[in-house]
Amino acid sequence: MATDESTLGRDVAQVNARAKVLGRAQYAGDIQLPGMLHGKVLRSPYPHARIVRIDTSRAEQLPGVKAVLTGANSPATPWGVHHKDRRTLALDVVRFAGQEVAAVAASTEDTARDALDLIDIEYEELAPLLTVDEALAPGAAEVHAGHSNLVHEIAFDRGDVDAGFASAHLVHEATYATHPQYPGYMEPMASVATVDADGRLQVWTATQSAFLVRDRLAKVLQMPASRIRVIQATTGGGFGGKIIEDANSLIAAMLALAARRPVRLVNNRLEDFLACPTSLPERITLKLGMDEGGRIVAKQVDIVADCGAFSGLTPEIMHVSAMRSDNMHRNRNVRSRARLVYTHTPPHGAFRGFGGTQMLFALNSHIDTMARQLGLDPVEVHRRNAIEAGETSVHGWKIGSTGLQQCLSQCVEALDWSAKRARAASSGRLRRGVGVAAAMHVSGNRTIGNWDGSTVMLKVNEDGRVIVHSSEADVGQGAMTMLAQIVAHELNIPLAHVHVALPDTDHSPYCIGTLASRVTIVAGNAAIVAARAAREKLFALASTKLDVPVEQLEIREGCVMVQGAAERRLTLAALAREHIWRHGGHEILVTGSWDAKTQMHDKLMGNVAPAYSFAAQAVEVEVDTETGQVRLVDSFVADDCGKALNPVAVHGQSNGAAAQAIGWALYEQLKLEDGRIANGNFADYTMPTPDSLPALRSGIVESNDPNGPYGAKGASECAILPGAPAIANAVFDAVGVRITELPITPEKVLAGLRALREQKEGAGHA
Amino acid sequence: MATDESTLGRDVAQVNARAKVLGRAQYAGDIQLPGMLHGKVLRSPYPHARIVRIDTSRAEQLPGVKAVLTGANSPATPWGVHHKDRRTLALDVVRFAGQEVAAVAASTEDTARDALDLIDIEYEELAPLLTVDEALAPGAAEVHAGHSNLVHEIAFDRGDVDAGFASAHLVHEATYATHPQYPGYMEPMASVATVDADGRLQVWTATQSAFLVRDRLAKVLQMPASRIRVIQATTGGGFGGKIIEDANSLIAAMLALAARRPVRLVNNRLEDFLACPTSLPERITLKLGMDEGGRIVAKQVDIVADCGAFSGLTPEIMHVSAMRSDNMHRNRNVRSRARLVYTHTPPHGAFRGFGGTQMLFALNSHIDTMARQLGLDPVEVHRRNAIEAGETSVHGWKIGSTGLQQCLSQCVEALDWSAKRARAASSGRLRRGVGVAAAMHVSGNRTIGNWDGSTVMLKVNEDGRVIVHSSEADVGQGAMTMLAQIVAHELNIPLAHVHVALPDTDHSPYCIGTLASRVTIVAGNAAIVAARAAREKLFALASTKLDVPVEQLEIREGCVMVQGAAERRLTLAALAREHIWRHGGHEILVTGSWDAKTQMHDKLMGNVAPAYSFAAQAVEVEVDTETGQVRLVDSFVADDCGKALNPVAVHGQSNGAAAQAIGWALYEQLKLEDGRIANGNFADYTMPTPDSLPALRSGIVESNDPNGPYGAKGASECAILPGAPAIANAVFDAVGVRITELPITPEKVLAGLRALREQKEGAGHA
């Protein structure tokens, strides 16, 4: 089939860009409804306390206040992905500073804020457990009474790890520490909830998954799912933070049900820092054995992760840290033990990279260290260990495609790697170094449920144009554009002739949502199925009218025409109209479903995803040896997304991911003081701004996955993974300081330089 | 399959009643959008004038005014169903008093109204043609230059009419006149239109057909249909007036496109009287020949109808007047000539009954007169002429079912007809009489296009409940309830477990809409198809899980269970969930389409509808011979709706129709003074109020149509048809005055009585 209209592989503007650029996209916070109230949430000031007494009577009496909720008069059903450990509003005990204790709906936001001040709470402060070590100490109090502070544990042992280490030429063990990162999306969490005359709840919300929101609302509010409609409003970024771990939509719904009025609940930035899970801090002890050529022969991992007061998605995240990176390499001897621990700190959760960032910081740092010890180029060590297409990994992952070798090649070339590695060490104040790192990620995930599919619905309108319905969320990453491109390609119509509707649980097909880099591969394939089903209907009618077999038809120039006889044609508009307006007619309204043909043998063994993405990154840094400041000079991240359906979007996502990794590695640092977030604002929580970054560069590798739509896999989530270790490795390359605990602050660099000097002086003295 | 949950045939409250009763249903006029403007329309004060000059500059300069449109700066594409004779805003010439000349959008309704006053228009008044006789007179000016005032003409001649008359025992000819009726719905026309950042238009409107609105917007605004989204807001009555003959949604859209802001355009009652087509006034000359037994042997009809200044749907309406009633009877000799004429009066159009009311007034009056002349009971004459099930009518209509004989029986019994007919004539001031009339209507209509179908889409949610999507409009008549009942019945789930979404052209399947009493039969059948498709999917999964053939399964108690082994069961919720969450899974999301198997040979010959409804009505009146006032004492209307899916709704619709017929017959009278509507308000246009009506009574006849869903046909549109002639016949029965020109005013009755007296005195003198 000719595809002269296709935009696949061409740079196109996001289909929803114009509305955003003009400020006319409707975010949840923009929604105004008649009689709408404004919600506000009162949060615990203490990391651990007993609620002795709550008196809401003064707040209730404030004119304009329409509902005041506490743990005592709001739905009690706890929620959580693996452990149902969290009540929406605290009852009796608060477990972190920032926990939701009460909520108010009032006629104005000011009144709601005033009402919070009138809620009188007597707390009895209790000793908090602020670190995993305190929480795991024998005799430690239980964060959740009756449950061990050890929330979740994973352990596996494959191959013969001990024999591997015994056979190794080089064994290295080190401990790494990673810190939590706030997603820093432009749009804070926001919901508007309303209840209709029949008691049916409708919620517009900023989310990565309208159906997961509906599901949780149904369970917590104990309402049938069908009595709830969730509409994804335009969503200004998610990065994992808007999956299902925050309570915003729940609280808005509870207030609306209590007040029987629409309620708008929009976080300000401080509230959002308190409400949103930050990424999971892990302490990782990694032991690798290598042969003389740098081939990994054994790997042992020990992780202790701090989930904070509630566990959310963290068991899954830790699971990823414990085992995903094993699948990058050919090594068959792997052993992991990972422990997740409750503390009285703000909860952690899903974040772009989903546990990969933490482990890949350790692993790439480790490979760099050991390559140096073996006198090898770390790029070469990555190459020698990299799993290849057609292989099945130690955990049963079937690698249909990998562009990791090409990613490394692009990085090497882009940075002039060999020349820069070979240059003489500088002894001046400003010293440069280069670092590299490699990464792997999934595209899809069978373990979400026993389904990793998606459905796309298409309506062909009477003008021959198409409306696409999917409930996979576009949170800025371009899902709507991807769906439009695929449908336009399959029907060979202009991109502008495809309109993609926002997810709406009443209207659009059930989908899991935007997580695990799954949307391009699962919804993209579903879109192909749906578009071909529509094309089949157009061809069937055209075949009758043009009196030729379906096989001789094609779509071009807005028409179905006979191949090689372009004068025998019918416009898509005429066919779409006639498909309705005839005996037995009906609109062309079709669904297409696709489910990954993946299979797990158990929770830990099996082919978890239909495809796997790979990435590599090389950076150059300049370290100021007087201030300890690390300046990023250059960054090139290469992303194997299988096939770049919209290259400019892939580049944008890759460099965005790189920027977020750089922020995590160098600048961002959530400060807790006595368990309280002390810098929950963009002045004090310093995300990288354009002037702190060089022009970021990125490359695309197209490995053409056999399961991907046109070969495509999830793009660019993988691109967040190698940034931090590439920088750490470059710092080491520049000044010989190995930072194992993120972020790489000037203080740590200076301390490292001081230690080096002392070591050298010590050596000199010896 | 057991149907213990079924509500079919049981009285149920409308599924959308609660929101309406509580005042929380969202009508178009209730919608508030940020930045929304208010529209107002300036209308011609003259029935015919040349627009010499329009100066909008002062209006444009009024602060708050955001758009001023006239015929010169608004879309020029004319619209209309058969004749594209109408521009949305007049250019150069106005053709009726009330025609839209300019439109304004401003920040408040008051400002918009003020702006209208600032539009300076110089008119040159022209002589109007206010009657069909003037318009048809030789040398009359053309209402539309270049087009004859004879808009449309129909003529047919079947059988041997002349031979029929020659053979007749009795031939009677008379001329009847019918007057226009305003639909008088509670909610005037209302729309809110908005344009998104990509120029896509979204319109919420009160309508009987979202897709017809979209289609007209696309054509007039010259936009692709896919660039327009039309959502049917809760609609407070239509009665034909909200199909596609008013310009409300068009003007709102034009203003929104011009102002690039949301625009709300809600008619007040006077504006609505000016904007809404009223029913088509016809002058009907009817000649019937009967044999001695009252059997019709020849029929000749001559109709002149006044469509007003624009033709809208009136060619179709006149078509119905000219031939539909022929199909009620066995007579094969029919001849009609019907002429539709432009005048400079407000346009007429679709109205409940759609041309049937006019002709059936004439026909039933005529039958009554001739029965008396033959010394027969008119009921007996109706019975002897009535077509029977299995017969094909003179125009090719295949009568699958008819309950007309039973309708007549119910009327006779309810009114104690024979006793009342037999009672001695009173000579007092107050005299009572009884009258009867019979009627027929279509359920569906093949001539709308070559399609008379519908599609229903179903989503089975994870709780085993269902969301139904259809674009057939519920305008108060109960379409949503009917769909919910059918789906609940087919899946044997409680009615409350079915939610019906409002029509939305982006989301719900393409449908024609609510007209021609088509929704129950076409959408009802489509709902059965869709529900059975969903059931099939549930059964297929259950069959695998329970390891029994599909044929042994049934749905009961919210479960799929093995027949006769109720302990082997799976909840619908579990099945719906598992249908998604499994290998190859997807939500149960199905469509069901149904198209009437009807066939037209040409425009006038063929089986036009899948089923035909029948009705009869008997009334008793009391005539005050001093004042001429006619008081309705009793009314019983029997409706053959095939099968009453929701009897209370059928009774409500039947009595509502009867009330509307009574209003038309006795009270309502649109007054034109020099072509201007003089009583466009509910104080002066006197619709019947409860205190002017007796307790209306109705009966249901279930003829079980073979094509209907469970035997159902369109209910109760037919019930508006016999009211007026039944009253006219009762008046004759009471006082011997035959009113042939509606309405039956006291003046006409007194004039009739006077004429009778003079005649008697004349006879006395002779």
XYZ file of N, CA and C in Angstrom, chain B residues 230-339:
330
model
N -20.843 17.887 18.109
C -22.147 18.322 18.607
C -22.557 17.388 19.743
N -22.919 17.998 20.841
C -23.365 17.242 22.005
C -24.808 17.633 22.288
N -25.659 16.636 22.365
C -27.039 16.944 22.735
C -27.093 17.206 24.230
N -27.395 18.431 24.603
C -27.647 18.720 26.013
C -29.013 18.139 26.359
N -29.276 17.979 27.633
C -30.624 17.579 28.048
C -31.610 18.478 27.315
N -32.611 17.868 26.719
C -33.497 18.621 25.846
C -34.921 18.567 26.391
N -35.483 19.748 26.590
C -36.798 19.847 27.218
C -37.920 19.895 26.212
N -38.091 18.819 25.493
C -39.180 18.738 24.523
C -38.730 19.156 23.135
N -39.330 18.519 22.131
C -38.997 18.863 20.750
C -40.245 18.977 19.904
N -41.008 17.875 19.855
C -42.279 17.851 19.120
C -42.095 18.188 17.650
N -40.920 17.941 17.111
C -40.644 18.237 15.707
C -39.927 19.557 15.515
N -40.071 20.446 16.473
C -39.511 21.791 16.325
C -38.005 21.853 16.476
N -37.407 20.785 17.003
C -35.959 20.817 17.218
C -35.246 19.814 16.332
N -35.790 19.595 15.124
C -35.087 18.683 14.216
C -33.967 19.469 13.529
N -34.321 20.301 12.572
C -33.239 20.945 11.825
C -33.748 22.165 11.054
N -34.844 22.778 11.528
C -35.405 23.901 10.782
C -35.157 25.257 11.439
N -34.598 25.244 12.645
C -34.302 26.528 13.283
C -32.814 26.807 13.158
N -32.430 28.054 13.318
C -31.037 28.460 13.071
C -30.238 28.656 14.352
N -30.805 28.278 15.487
C -30.153 28.597 16.763
C -28.719 28.091 16.848
N -28.503 26.825 16.572
C -27.143 26.276 16.710
C -26.202 26.880 15.667
N -26.746 27.184 14.493
C -25.930 27.810 13.449
C -25.456 29.200 13.866
N -26.374 29.986 14.387
C -26.009 31.366 14.757
C -25.034 31.351 15.928
N -25.284 30.478 16.902
C -24.339 30.374 18.024
C -22.946 30.024 17.508
N -22.884 29.087 16.566
C -21.584 28.673 16.020
C -20.920 29.804 15.244
N -21.698 30.495 14.436
C -21.124 31.615 13.665
C -20.562 32.687 14.596
N -21.298 32.977 15.655
C -20.826 33.994 16.605
C -19.563 33.520 17.317
N -19.527 32.250 17.685
C -18.340 31.729 18.372
C -17.123 31.758 17.449
N -17.344 31.418 16.188
C -16.236 31.461 15.226
C -15.764 32.885 14.996
N -16.710 33.828 14.993
C -16.342 35.225 14.764
C -15.644 35.812 15.980
N -16.163 35.502 17.164
C -15.609 36.107 18.381
C -14.445 35.308 18.938
N -14.314 34.058 18.469
C -13.310 33.133 19.023
C -13.468 33.021 20.541
N -14.700 33.043 20.950
C -15.027 32.865 22.371
C -16.274 31.987 22.429
N -16.495 31.323 23.548
C -17.752 30.572 23.671
C -18.941 31.529 23.626
N -19.991 31.096 22.986
C -21.197 31.931 22.875
C -22.426 31.097 23.268
N -23.222 31.680 24.112
C -24.476 31.066 24.555
C -25.613 31.792 23.868
N -26.483 31.058 23.214
C -27.632 31.668 22.537
C -28.886 30.920 22.971
N -29.650 31.560 23.823
C -30.859 30.936 24.369
C -32.039 31.831 24.024
N -33.018 31.272 23.334
C -34.210 32.054 23.003
C -35.028 32.358 24.257
N -35.557 33.577 24.348
C -36.652 33.750 25.298
C -37.922 33.302 24.570
N -39.065 33.333 25.229
C -40.242 32.710 24.628
C -40.678 33.428 23.357
N -40.640 34.757 23.370
C -41.034 35.480 22.152
C -40.091 35.127 20.999
N -38.789 35.151 21.294
C -37.819 34.795 20.253
C -38.079 33.393 19.732
N -38.472 32.515 20.643
C -38.696 31.144 20.214
C -39.924 31.026 19.325
N -40.955 31.790 19.639
C -42.130 31.806 18.754
C -41.730 32.277 17.356
N -40.803 33.223 17.299
C -40.376 33.741 15.997
C -39.434 32.767 15.287
N -38.637 32.036 16.062
C -37.589 31.209 15.460
C -38.068 29.821 15.079
N -39.037 29.315 15.814
C -39.413 27.910 15.647
C -40.482 27.755 14.575
N -40.313 26.793 13.675
C -41.374 26.543 12.702
C -42.624 26.061 13.430
N -43.750 26.564 13.015
C -45.018 26.055 13.530
C -45.570 25.070 12.496
N -46.574 24.323 12.889
C -47.039 23.248 12.006
C -47.658 23.824 10.735
N -47.707 23.005 9.720
C -48.036 23.446 8.363
C -49.543 23.637 8.179
N -49.979 24.844 7.869
C -51.408 25.046 7.613
C -51.757 24.552 6.206
N -52.796 23.773 6.148
C -53.211 23.205 4.860
C -54.697 23.457 4.633
N -55.017 23.709 3.390
C -56.419 23.741 2.984
C -56.642 22.479 2.172
N -57.537 21.647 2.659
C -57.706 20.321 2.075
C -59.116 20.179 1.529
N -59.219 19.909 0.241
C -60.526 19.577 -0.334
C -60.547 18.068 -0.514
N -61.509 17.459 0.172
C -61.565 16.002 0.211
C -62.886 15.541 -0.397
N -62.771 14.582 -1.280
C -63.962 13.984 -1.889
C -63.875 12.477 -1.683
N -64.908 11.929 -1.050
C -64.936 10.492 -0.822
C -66.181 9.907 -1.448
N -66.029 8.715 -2.000
C -67.184 7.941 -2.421
C -67.301 6.704 -1.554
N -68.521 6.388 -1.103
C -68.748 5.187 -0.279
C -69.862 4.356 -0.890
N -69.781 3.050 -0.608
C -70.926 2.223 -0.966
C -71.965 2.327 0.152
N -73.046 1.607 0.018
C -74.121 1.729 1.011
C -73.677 1.336 2.405
N -72.708 0.419 2.459
C -72.231 -0.061 3.754
C -71.153 0.824 4.343
N -70.861 1.949 3.683
C -69.872 2.872 4.236
C -68.443 2.549 3.813
N -68.302 1.580 2.916
C -66.950 1.250 2.453
C -66.504 2.294 1.424
N -65.306 2.837 1.653
C -64.779 3.861 0.749
C -64.416 3.190 -0.575
N -64.885 3.769 -1.662
C -64.597 3.190 -2.983
C -63.778 4.145 -3.845
N -63.695 5.408 -3.413
C -62.838 6.346 -4.146
C -62.515 7.518 -3.232
N -61.314 8.047 -3.454
C -60.875 9.154 -2.600
C -60.108 10.133 -3.469
N -60.442 11.388 -3.325
C -59.710 12.415 -4.067
C -59.359 13.542 -3.104
N -58.098 13.916 -3.168
C -57.596 14.912 -2.226
C -56.971 16.053 -3.002
N -57.270 17.261 -2.576
C -56.567 18.418 -3.132
C -56.090 19.273 -1.955
N -54.796 19.484 -1.915
C -54.207 20.212 -0.782
C -53.476 21.439 -1.285
N -53.706 22.535 -0.633
C -52.830 23.695 -0.818
C -52.257 24.024 0.544
N -50.947 24.026 0.625
C -50.286 24.242 1.910
C -49.395 25.466 1.823
N -49.350 26.203 2.915
C -48.582 27.452 2.990
C -47.342 27.192 3.826
N -46.188 27.127 3.160
C -44.977 26.811 3.931
C -44.375 28.041 4.579
N -44.904 29.226 4.243
C -44.252 30.441 4.729
C -43.089 30.796 3.814
N -42.158 31.547 4.344
C -41.116 32.115 3.502
C -40.013 31.128 3.118
N -39.864 30.053 3.885
C -38.832 29.046 3.588
C -39.444 27.669 3.758
N -38.951 26.706 2.994
C -39.716 25.461 2.899
C -39.339 24.392 3.928
N -38.094 24.397 4.419
C -37.724 23.429 5.463
C -38.146 22.018 5.128
N -38.811 21.369 6.050
C -39.273 19.988 5.872
C -40.674 19.910 5.278
N -41.263 21.065 4.906
C -42.682 21.040 4.534
C -42.998 20.218 3.281
N -42.102 20.081 2.298
C -42.459 19.184 1.188
C -42.763 17.769 1.697
N -41.952 17.281 2.648
C -42.178 15.955 3.220
C -43.479 15.897 4.000
N -43.756 16.987 4.693
C -44.967 17.017 5.526
C -46.206 16.959 4.639
N -46.180 17.742 3.567
C -47.319 17.754 2.650
C -47.483 16.380 1.985
N -46.359 15.767 1.698
C -46.338 14.418 1.161
C -47.122 13.463 2.082
N -46.861 13.568 3.352
C -47.567 12.730 4.330
C -49.062 13.043 4.308
N -49.405 14.318 4.280
C -50.827 14.685 4.238
C -51.490 14.089 3.001
N -50.757 14.121 1.892
C -51.348 13.720 0.619
C -51.606 12.225 0.531
N -50.842 11.421 1.227
C -50.986 9.988 0.969
C -50.998 9.069 2.181
N -50.538 9.507 3.347
C -50.417 8.530 4.432
C -51.759 7.914 4.816
N -52.795 8.726 4.890
C -54.073 8.196 5.368
C -54.683 7.214 4.380
N -54.248 7.251 3.130
C -54.720 6.251 2.160
C -54.427 4.828 2.642
N -53.338 4.699 3.386
C -52.870 3.371 3.767
C -53.625 2.767 4.949
N -54.463 3.587 5.569
C -55.302 3.094 6.674
C -56.421 2.201 6.170
N -56.775 2.418 4.901
C -58.015 1.830 4.390
C -57.730 0.852 3.271
N -58.759 0.053 2.973
C -58.598 -0.943 1.916
C -58.860 -0.371 0.522
N -59.472 0.781 0.481
C -59.767 1.417 -0.810
C -58.520 1.513 -1.678
N -58.627 1.127 -2.969
C -57.476 1.142 -3.869
C -57.534 2.314 -4.851
N -58.606 3.094 -4.795
C -58.748 4.176 -5.778
C -58.481 5.520 -5.093
N -57.304 6.014 -5.278
C -56.917 7.248 -4.590
C -56.238 8.195 -5.577
N -56.530 9.464 -5.394
C -55.922 10.473 -6.249
C -55.614 11.677 -5.362
N -54.417 12.187 -5.496
C -54.072 13.375 -4.711
C -53.354 14.379 -5.584
N -53.590 15.599 -5.253
C -52.787 16.676 -5.803
C -52.504 17.584 -4.617
N -51.259 17.920 -4.456
C -50.914 18.766 -3.314
C -49.905 19.794 -3.774
N -50.156 21.010 -3.367
C -49.292 22.107 -3.785
C -48.801 22.870 -2.555
